Coordinates of C-alpha atoms and ligand atoms in Angstrom, one line a residue:
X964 CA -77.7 -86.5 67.1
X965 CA -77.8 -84.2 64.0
X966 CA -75.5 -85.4 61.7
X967 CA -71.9 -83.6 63.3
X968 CA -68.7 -84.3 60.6
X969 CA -65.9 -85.1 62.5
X970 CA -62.5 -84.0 60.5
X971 CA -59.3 -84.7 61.5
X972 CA -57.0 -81.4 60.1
X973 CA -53.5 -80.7 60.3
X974 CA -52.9 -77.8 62.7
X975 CA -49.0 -78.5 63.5
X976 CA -47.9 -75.2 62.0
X977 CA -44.5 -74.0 63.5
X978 CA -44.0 -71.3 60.7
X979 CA -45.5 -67.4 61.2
X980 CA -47.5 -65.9 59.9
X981 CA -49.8 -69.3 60.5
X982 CA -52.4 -68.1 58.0
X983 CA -50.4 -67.9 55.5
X984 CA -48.5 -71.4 55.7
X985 CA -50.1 -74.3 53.6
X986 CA -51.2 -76.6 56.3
X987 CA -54.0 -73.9 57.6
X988 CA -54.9 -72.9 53.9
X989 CA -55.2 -76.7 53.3
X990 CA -57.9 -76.5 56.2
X991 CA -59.7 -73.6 55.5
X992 CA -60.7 -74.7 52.2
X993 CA -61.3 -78.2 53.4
X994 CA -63.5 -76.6 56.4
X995 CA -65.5 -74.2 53.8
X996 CA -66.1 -77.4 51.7
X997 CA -68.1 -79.6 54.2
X998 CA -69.4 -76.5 55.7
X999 CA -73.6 -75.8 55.4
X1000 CA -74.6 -79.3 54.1
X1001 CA -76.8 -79.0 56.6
X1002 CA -74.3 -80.5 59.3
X1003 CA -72.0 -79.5 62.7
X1004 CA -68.8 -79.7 61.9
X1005 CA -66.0 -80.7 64.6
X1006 CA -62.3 -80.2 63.8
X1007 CA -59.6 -82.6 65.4
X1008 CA -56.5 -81.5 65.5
X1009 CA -52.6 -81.5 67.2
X1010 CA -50.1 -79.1 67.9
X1011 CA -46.2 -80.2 68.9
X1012 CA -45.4 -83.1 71.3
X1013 CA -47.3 -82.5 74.3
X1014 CA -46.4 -84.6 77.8
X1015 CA -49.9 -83.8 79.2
X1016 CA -51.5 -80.3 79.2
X1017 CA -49.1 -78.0 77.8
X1018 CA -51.0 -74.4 76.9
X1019 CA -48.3 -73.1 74.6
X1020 CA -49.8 -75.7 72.6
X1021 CA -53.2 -75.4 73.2
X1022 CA -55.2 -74.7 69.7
X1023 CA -57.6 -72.1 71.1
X1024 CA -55.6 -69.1 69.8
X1025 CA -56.3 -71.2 66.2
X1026 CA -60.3 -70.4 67.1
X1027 CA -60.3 -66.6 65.4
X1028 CA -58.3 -67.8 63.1
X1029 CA -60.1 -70.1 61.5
X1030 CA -63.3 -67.8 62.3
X1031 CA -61.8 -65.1 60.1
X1032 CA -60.4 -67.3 57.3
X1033 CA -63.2 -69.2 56.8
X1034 CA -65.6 -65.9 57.4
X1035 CA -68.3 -67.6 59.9
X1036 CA -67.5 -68.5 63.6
X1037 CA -65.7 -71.2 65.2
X1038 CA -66.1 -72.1 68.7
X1039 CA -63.4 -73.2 70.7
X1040 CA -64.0 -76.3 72.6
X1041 CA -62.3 -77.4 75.6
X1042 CA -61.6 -81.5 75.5
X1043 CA -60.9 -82.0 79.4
X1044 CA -64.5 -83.3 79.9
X1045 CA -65.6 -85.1 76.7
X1046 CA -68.8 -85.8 77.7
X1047 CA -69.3 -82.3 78.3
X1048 CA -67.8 -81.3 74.8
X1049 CA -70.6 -84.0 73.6
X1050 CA -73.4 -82.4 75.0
X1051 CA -72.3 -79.0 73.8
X1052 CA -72.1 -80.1 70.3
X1053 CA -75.8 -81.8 70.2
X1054 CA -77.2 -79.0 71.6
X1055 CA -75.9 -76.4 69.7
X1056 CA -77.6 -75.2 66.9
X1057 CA -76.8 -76.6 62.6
X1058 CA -74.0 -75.9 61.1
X1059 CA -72.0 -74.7 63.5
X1060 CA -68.6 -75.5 63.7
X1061 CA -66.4 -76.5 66.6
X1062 CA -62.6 -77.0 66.8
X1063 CA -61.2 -79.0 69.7
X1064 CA -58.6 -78.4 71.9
X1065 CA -55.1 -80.4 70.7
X1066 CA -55.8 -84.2 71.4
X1067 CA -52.5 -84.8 71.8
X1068 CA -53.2 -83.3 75.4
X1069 CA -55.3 -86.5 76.0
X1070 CA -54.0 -89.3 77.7
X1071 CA -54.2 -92.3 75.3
X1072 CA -53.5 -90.2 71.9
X1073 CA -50.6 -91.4 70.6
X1074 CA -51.1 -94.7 72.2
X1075 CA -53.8 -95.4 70.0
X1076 CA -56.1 -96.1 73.0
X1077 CA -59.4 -97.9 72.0
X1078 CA -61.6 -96.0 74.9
X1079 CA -60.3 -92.8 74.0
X1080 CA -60.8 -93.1 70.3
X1081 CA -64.5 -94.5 71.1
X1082 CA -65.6 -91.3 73.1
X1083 CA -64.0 -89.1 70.2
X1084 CA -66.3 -91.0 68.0
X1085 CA -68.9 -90.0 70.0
X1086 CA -68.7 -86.3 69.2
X1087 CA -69.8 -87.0 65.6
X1088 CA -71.8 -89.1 63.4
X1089 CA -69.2 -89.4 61.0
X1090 CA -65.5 -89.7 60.0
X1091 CA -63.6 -87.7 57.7
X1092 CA -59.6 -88.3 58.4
X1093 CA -57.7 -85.4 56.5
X1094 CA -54.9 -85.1 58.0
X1095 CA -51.9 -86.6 55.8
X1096 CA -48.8 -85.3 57.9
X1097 CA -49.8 -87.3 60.9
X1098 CA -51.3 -90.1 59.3
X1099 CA -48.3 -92.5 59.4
X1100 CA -48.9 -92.4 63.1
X1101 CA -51.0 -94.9 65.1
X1102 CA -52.7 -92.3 67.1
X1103 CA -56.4 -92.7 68.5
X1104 CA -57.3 -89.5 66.4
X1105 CA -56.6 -90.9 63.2
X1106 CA -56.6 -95.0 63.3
X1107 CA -58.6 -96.0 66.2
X1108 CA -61.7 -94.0 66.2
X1109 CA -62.5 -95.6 62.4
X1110 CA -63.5 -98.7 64.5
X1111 CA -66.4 -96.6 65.8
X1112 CA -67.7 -94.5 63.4
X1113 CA -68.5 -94.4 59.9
X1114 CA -64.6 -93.0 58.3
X1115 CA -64.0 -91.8 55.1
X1116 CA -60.7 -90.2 53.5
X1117 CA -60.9 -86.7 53.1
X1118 CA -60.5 -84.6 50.0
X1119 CA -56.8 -83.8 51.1
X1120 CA -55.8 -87.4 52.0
X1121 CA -57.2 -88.4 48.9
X1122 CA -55.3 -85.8 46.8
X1123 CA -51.8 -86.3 48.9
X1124 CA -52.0 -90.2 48.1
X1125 CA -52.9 -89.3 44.2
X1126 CA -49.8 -86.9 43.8
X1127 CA -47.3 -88.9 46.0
X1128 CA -48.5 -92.1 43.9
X1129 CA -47.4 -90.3 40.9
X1130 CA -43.4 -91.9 42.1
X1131 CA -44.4 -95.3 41.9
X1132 CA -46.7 -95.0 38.4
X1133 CA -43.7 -94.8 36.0
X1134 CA -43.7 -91.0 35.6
X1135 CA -42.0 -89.4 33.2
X1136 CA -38.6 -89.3 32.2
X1137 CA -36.4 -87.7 33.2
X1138 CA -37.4 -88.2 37.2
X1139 CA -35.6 -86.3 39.5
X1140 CA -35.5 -87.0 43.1
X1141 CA -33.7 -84.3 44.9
X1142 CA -33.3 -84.7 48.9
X1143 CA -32.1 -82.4 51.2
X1144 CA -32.7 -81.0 55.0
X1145 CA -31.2 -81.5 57.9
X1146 CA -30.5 -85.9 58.2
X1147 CA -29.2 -88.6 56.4
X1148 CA -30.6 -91.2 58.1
X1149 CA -34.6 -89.4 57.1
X1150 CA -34.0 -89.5 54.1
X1151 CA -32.1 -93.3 53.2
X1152 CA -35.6 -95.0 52.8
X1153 CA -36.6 -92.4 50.3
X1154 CA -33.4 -92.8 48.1
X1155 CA -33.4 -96.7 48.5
X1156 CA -37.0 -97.2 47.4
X1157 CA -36.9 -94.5 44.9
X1158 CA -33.7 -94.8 43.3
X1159 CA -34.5 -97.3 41.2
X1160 CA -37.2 -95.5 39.6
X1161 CA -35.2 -92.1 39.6
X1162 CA -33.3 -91.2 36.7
X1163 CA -31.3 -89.5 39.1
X1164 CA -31.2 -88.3 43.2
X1165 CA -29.3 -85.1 43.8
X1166 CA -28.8 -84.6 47.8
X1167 CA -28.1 -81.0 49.5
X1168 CA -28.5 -80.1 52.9
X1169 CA -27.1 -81.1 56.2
X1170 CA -28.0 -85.0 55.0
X1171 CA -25.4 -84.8 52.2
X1172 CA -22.5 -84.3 54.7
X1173 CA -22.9 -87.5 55.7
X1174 CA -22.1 -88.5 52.3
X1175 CA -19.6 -86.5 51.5
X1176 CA -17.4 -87.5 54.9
X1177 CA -18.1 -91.5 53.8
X1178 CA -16.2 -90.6 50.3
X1179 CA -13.1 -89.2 52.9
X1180 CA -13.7 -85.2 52.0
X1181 CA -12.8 -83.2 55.0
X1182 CA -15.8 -81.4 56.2
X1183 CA -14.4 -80.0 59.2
X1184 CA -17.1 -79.0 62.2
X1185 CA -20.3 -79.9 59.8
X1186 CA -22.9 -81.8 61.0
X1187 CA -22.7 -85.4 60.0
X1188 CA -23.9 -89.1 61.1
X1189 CA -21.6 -91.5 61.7
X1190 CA -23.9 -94.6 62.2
X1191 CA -24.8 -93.9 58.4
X1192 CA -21.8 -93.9 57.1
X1193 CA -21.6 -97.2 55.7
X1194 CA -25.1 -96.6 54.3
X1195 CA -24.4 -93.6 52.3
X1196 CA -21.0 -95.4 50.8
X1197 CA -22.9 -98.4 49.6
X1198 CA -25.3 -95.7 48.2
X1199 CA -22.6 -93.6 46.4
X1200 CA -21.6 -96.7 44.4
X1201 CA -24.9 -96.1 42.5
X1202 CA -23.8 -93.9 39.7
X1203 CA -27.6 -91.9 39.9
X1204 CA -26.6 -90.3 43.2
X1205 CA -25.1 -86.8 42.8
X1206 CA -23.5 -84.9 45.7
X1207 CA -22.6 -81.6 46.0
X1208 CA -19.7 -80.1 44.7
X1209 CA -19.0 -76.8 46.1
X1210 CA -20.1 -75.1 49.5
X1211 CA -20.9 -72.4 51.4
X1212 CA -18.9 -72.2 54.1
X1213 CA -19.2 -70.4 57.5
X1214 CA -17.3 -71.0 61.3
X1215 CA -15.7 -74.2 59.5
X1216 CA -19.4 -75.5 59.2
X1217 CA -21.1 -76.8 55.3
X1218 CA -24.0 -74.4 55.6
X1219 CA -25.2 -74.4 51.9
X1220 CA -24.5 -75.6 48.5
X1221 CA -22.5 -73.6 46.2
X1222 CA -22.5 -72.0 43.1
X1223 CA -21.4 -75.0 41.0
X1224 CA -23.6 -77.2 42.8
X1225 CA -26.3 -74.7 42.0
X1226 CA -25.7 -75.1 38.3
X1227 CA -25.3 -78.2 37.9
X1228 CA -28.7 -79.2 40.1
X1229 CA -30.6 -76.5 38.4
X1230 CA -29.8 -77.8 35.0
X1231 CA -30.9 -80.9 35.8
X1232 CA -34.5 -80.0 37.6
X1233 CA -35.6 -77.6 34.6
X1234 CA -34.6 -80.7 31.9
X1235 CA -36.5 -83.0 34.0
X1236 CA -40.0 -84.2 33.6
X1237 CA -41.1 -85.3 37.1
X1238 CA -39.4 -84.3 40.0
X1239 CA -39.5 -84.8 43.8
X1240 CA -38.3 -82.7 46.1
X1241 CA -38.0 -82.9 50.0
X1242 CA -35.7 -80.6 52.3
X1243 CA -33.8 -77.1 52.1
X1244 CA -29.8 -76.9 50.6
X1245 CA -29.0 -75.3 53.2
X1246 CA -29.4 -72.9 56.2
X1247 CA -32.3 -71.1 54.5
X1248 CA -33.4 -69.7 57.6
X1249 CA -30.7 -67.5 57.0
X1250 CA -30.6 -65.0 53.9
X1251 CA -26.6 -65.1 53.2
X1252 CA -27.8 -69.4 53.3
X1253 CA -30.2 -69.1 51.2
X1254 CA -29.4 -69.1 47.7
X1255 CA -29.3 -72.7 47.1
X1256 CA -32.3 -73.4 48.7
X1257 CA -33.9 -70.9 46.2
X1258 CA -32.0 -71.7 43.3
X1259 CA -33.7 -74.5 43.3
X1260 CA -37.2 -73.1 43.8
X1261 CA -36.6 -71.2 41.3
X1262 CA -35.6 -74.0 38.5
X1263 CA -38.9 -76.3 39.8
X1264 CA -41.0 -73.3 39.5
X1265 CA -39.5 -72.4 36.0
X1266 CA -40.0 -75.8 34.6
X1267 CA -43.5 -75.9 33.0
X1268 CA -42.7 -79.2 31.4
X1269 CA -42.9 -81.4 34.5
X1270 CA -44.9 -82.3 37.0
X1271 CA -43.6 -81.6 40.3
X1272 CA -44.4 -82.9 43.6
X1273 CA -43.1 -80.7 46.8
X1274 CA -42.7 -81.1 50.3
X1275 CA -41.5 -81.6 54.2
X1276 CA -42.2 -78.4 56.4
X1277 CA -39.3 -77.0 55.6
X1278 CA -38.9 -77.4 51.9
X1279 CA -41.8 -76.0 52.1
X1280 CA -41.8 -72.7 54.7
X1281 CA -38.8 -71.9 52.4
X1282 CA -40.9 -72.1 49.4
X1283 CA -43.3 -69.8 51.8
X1284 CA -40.8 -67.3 52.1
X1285 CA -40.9 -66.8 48.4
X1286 CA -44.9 -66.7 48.6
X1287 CA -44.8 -69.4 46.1
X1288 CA -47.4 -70.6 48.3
X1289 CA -50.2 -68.4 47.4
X1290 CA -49.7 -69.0 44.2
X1291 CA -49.5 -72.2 43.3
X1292 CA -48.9 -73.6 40.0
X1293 CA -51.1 -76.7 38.4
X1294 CA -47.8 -78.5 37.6
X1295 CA -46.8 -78.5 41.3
X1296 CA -48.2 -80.1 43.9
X1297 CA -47.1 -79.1 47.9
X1298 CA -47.2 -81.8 50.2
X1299 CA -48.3 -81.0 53.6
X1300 CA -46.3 -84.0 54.7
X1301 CA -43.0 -84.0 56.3
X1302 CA -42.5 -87.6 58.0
X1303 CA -45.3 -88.7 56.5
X1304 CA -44.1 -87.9 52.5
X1305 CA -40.8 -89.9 53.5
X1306 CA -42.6 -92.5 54.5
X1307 CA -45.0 -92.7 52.1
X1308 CA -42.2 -92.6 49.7
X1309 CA -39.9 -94.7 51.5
X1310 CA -43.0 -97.6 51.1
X1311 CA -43.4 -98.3 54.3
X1312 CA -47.1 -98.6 56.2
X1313 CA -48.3 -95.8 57.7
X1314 CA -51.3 -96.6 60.3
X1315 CA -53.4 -93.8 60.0
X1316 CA -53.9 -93.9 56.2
X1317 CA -54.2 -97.9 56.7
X1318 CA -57.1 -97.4 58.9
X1319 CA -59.1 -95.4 56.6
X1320 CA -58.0 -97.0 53.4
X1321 CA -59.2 -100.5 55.0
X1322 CA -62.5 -98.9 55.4
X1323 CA -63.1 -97.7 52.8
X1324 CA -61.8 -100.7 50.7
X1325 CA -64.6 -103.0 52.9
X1326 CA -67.7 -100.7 51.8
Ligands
3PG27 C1 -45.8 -83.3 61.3 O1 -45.5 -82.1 61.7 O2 -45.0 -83.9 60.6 C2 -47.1 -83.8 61.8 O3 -47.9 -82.9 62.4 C3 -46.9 -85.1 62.7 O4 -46.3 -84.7 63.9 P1 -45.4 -85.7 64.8 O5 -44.2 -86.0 64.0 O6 -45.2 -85.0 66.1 O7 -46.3 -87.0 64.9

């Protein structure tokens, strides 16, 4: 077989327009890297939670996409036969490039199934696993099919670990950790492992309800999480965890963090030297929800003095809305991780990135 790369991408892109969101950037430029070393080039990829075939997540509408991004054409291929997808690759002509349908539609995926991830191997020659967001899962994709073919971390793996790293390498002082999005219980492992190392962790969002409801405030109909409770008052007794102190409020409902809050958290990010930040303040979806959300943006951004490391899909599509995206700044780095940053940062072993690290630590 001519020698066929086999890259595992991120594709999981809920936000519109998809070309401009920073997963699919992320691929583009890591498809035009490998692209016209003289090699075929077959992209792996997921969309969403599929039971089975589902084609409102099928990848083949990501086909022109990618074509017109990466200016040369990519040909869908279908992954129900992948014998047949074989053949088509080794006789096509060089340098082509291929993107598969979602291999989350394959029985054995997320299983990490040993006889699916060997006839995945089979479409390549070798192994370039780039996909950070999914690779705390043990999915065939990602962890399996290393057993079969020669694997290497790609350029984006490589650069996700480097920057996320950056937490546990005594940055700078002060280090900021600033938490927000939707729950608590996401987010604990973060603030437990990082705390310690933080100078101080500001939380925002739906997660800081929990919080606040555990130190007795009345937060009426907001969204809380009773079994963490206990957690988030054993966490409060560390003085470097700051909760909000005003609100937006709307229908009896916490929906963003108010203009205190703002000033306060602000105040701290553009003194700070390093800071972390994963999830919105608030309902950002929404403009009147917004502010604190951006506030926040805005204070990172403005800080030239630190380094910054940003991310979860929605901190992120926020950031987005804001085009901050397109262009980005040398002192920031976005994470293309949602789970997989709080896991990462949380410490705990994530199989995918295991698979490929092990590899590459036995060559
Ligand atoms: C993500 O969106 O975080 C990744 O694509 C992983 O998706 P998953 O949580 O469905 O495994």
């Amino acid at each position: 077989m001519d020698s066929t790369t086999l890259i595992r991408l991120n594709l999981d892109i809920k936000e519109k327009p998809i070309g401009k969101s920073l997963r699919f950037n992320a691929a583009v430029e890591e498809i035009k890297k490998i692209n016209g070393k003289n090699n075929k080039i077959v992209v792996l990829s997921h969309r969403g939670r599929p039971d089975g075939v589902e084609n409102s997540l099928s990848l083949k509408s990501f086909a022109p996409l990618l074509s017109k991004a990466i200016g040369k054409k990519v040909l869908f291929l279908d992954n129900s036969d992948l014998d047949k997808a074989a053949d088509i690759i080794r006789n096509s002509s060089k340098e082509k490039i291929f993107l598969l349908e979602n291999v989350r539609f394959l029985k054995g995926e997320t299983e990490n199934n040993l006889v699916l991830a060997r006839r995945l191997s089979k479409l390549g020659t070798e192994f370039i696993s780039d996909d950070f967001a999914t690779s705390h899962r043990a999915d065939a994709s990602l962890a399996a099919i290393t057993r079969f073919i020669p694997s290497k971390p790609g350029n984006l793996l490589k650069e996700e670990v480097k920057n996320l790293s950056l937490a546990f390498k005594k940055p700078k002082s002060p280090f900021v950790l600033l938490i927000g999005g939707a729950k608590a219980k996401d987010k604990v492992g973060v603030i437990k492992s990082l705390i310690k190392r933080a100078d101080l962790v500001m939380v925002g969002g739906a997660a800081a309800n929990t919080f606040l409801k555990s130190r007795g405030m009345d937060i009426k109909d907001s969204l809380y999480e009773p079994d963490m409770l206990q957690v988030a008052r054993r966490l409060l007794k560390n003085k470097k965890l700051a909760i909000p102190t005003d609100f937006i409020w709307d229908d009896n409902k916490i929906l963003d963090i108010g203009p205190q809050t703002i000033k306060l958290y602000s105040f701290y990010l553009k003194s700070a030297r390093f800071i972390i930040w994963n999830g919105p303040m608030g309902m950002f979806e929404k403009k009147q929800f917004a502010a604190g959300t951006q506030a926040m943006a805005k204070a990172v951004f403005s800080n030239r003095k630190s380094s910054a490391v940003i991310g979860g899909g929605e901190t992120v599509s926020a950031l987005s809305l804001k085009n901050q995206i397109q262009h980005p700044k040398p002192n920031i780095f976005l994470s293309t991780g949602g789970g997989a940053m709080l896991e990462f940062l949380a410490g705990e072993k994530m199989a995918g990135l295991e698979a490929v690290m092990k590899k590459n630590r036995a060559k």
